[in-house]
C-alpha positions as a printed Julia matrix, in Angstrom:
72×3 Matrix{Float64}:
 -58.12  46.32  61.96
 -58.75  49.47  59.52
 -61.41  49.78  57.07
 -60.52  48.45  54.03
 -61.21  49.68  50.41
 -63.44  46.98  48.98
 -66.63  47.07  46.67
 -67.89  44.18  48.91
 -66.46  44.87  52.65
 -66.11  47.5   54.18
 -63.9   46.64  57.56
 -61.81  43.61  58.91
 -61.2   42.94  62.28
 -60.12  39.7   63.77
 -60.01  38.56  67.72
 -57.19  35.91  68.25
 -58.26  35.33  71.56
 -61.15  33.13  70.05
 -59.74  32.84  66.73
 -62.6   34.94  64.9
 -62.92  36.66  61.99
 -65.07  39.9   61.95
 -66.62  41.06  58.83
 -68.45  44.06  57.71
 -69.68  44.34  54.79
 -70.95  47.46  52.67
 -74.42  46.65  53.54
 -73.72  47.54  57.01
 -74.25  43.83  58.47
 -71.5   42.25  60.34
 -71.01  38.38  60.38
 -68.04  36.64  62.67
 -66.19  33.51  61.52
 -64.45  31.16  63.75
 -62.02  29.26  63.73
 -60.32  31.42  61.74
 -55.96  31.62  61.88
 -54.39  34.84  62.4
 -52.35  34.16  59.1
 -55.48  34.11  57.5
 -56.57  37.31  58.75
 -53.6   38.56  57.96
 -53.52  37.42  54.65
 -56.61  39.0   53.95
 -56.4   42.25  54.76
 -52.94  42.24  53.05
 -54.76  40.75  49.61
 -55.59  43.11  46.86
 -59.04  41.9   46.21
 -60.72  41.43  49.68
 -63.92  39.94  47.82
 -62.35  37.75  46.01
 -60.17  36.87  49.17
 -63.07  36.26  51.16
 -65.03  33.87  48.58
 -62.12  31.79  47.9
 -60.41  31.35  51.63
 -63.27  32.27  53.65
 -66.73  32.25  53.03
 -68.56  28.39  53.49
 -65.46  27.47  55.18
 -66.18  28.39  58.43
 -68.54  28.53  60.5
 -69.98  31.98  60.79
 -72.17  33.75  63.09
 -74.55  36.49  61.49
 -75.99  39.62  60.59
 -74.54  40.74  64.5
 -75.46  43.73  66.28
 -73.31  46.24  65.55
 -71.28  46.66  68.65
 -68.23  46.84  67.26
């Protein structure tokens, strides 16, 4: 998924194959959710505010993985 213009995160990507979220956020640091749906995913890169996207359907909701290396 493309970088995404965000004062909070920088790039989206999502895996369906194990149903996680990537996240990178303007400090560099990438965290993966799981468990995530592909609507969801979808749904967030397609909202206007990805910050506020991510703290209301997100973040604390799923278990997340993170800072990762950044491999990606």
């Amino acid at each position: 998924m493309p970088h995404v213009t965000s004062e909070a995160i920088a790039q989206i990507e999502y895996d369906a194959a194990s149903s996680t979220l990537f996240v990178r956020f303007t400090s560099g640091e990438w965290y993966g959710y799981s468990g995530v749906p592909a609507r969801l995913a979808a749904e967030f890169l397609a909202a206007g505010s990805k910050g506020r996207f991510f703290q209301e359907h997100v973040r604390d909701r799923f278990a997340h993985q993170g800072p990762l290396d950044p491999v990606r």
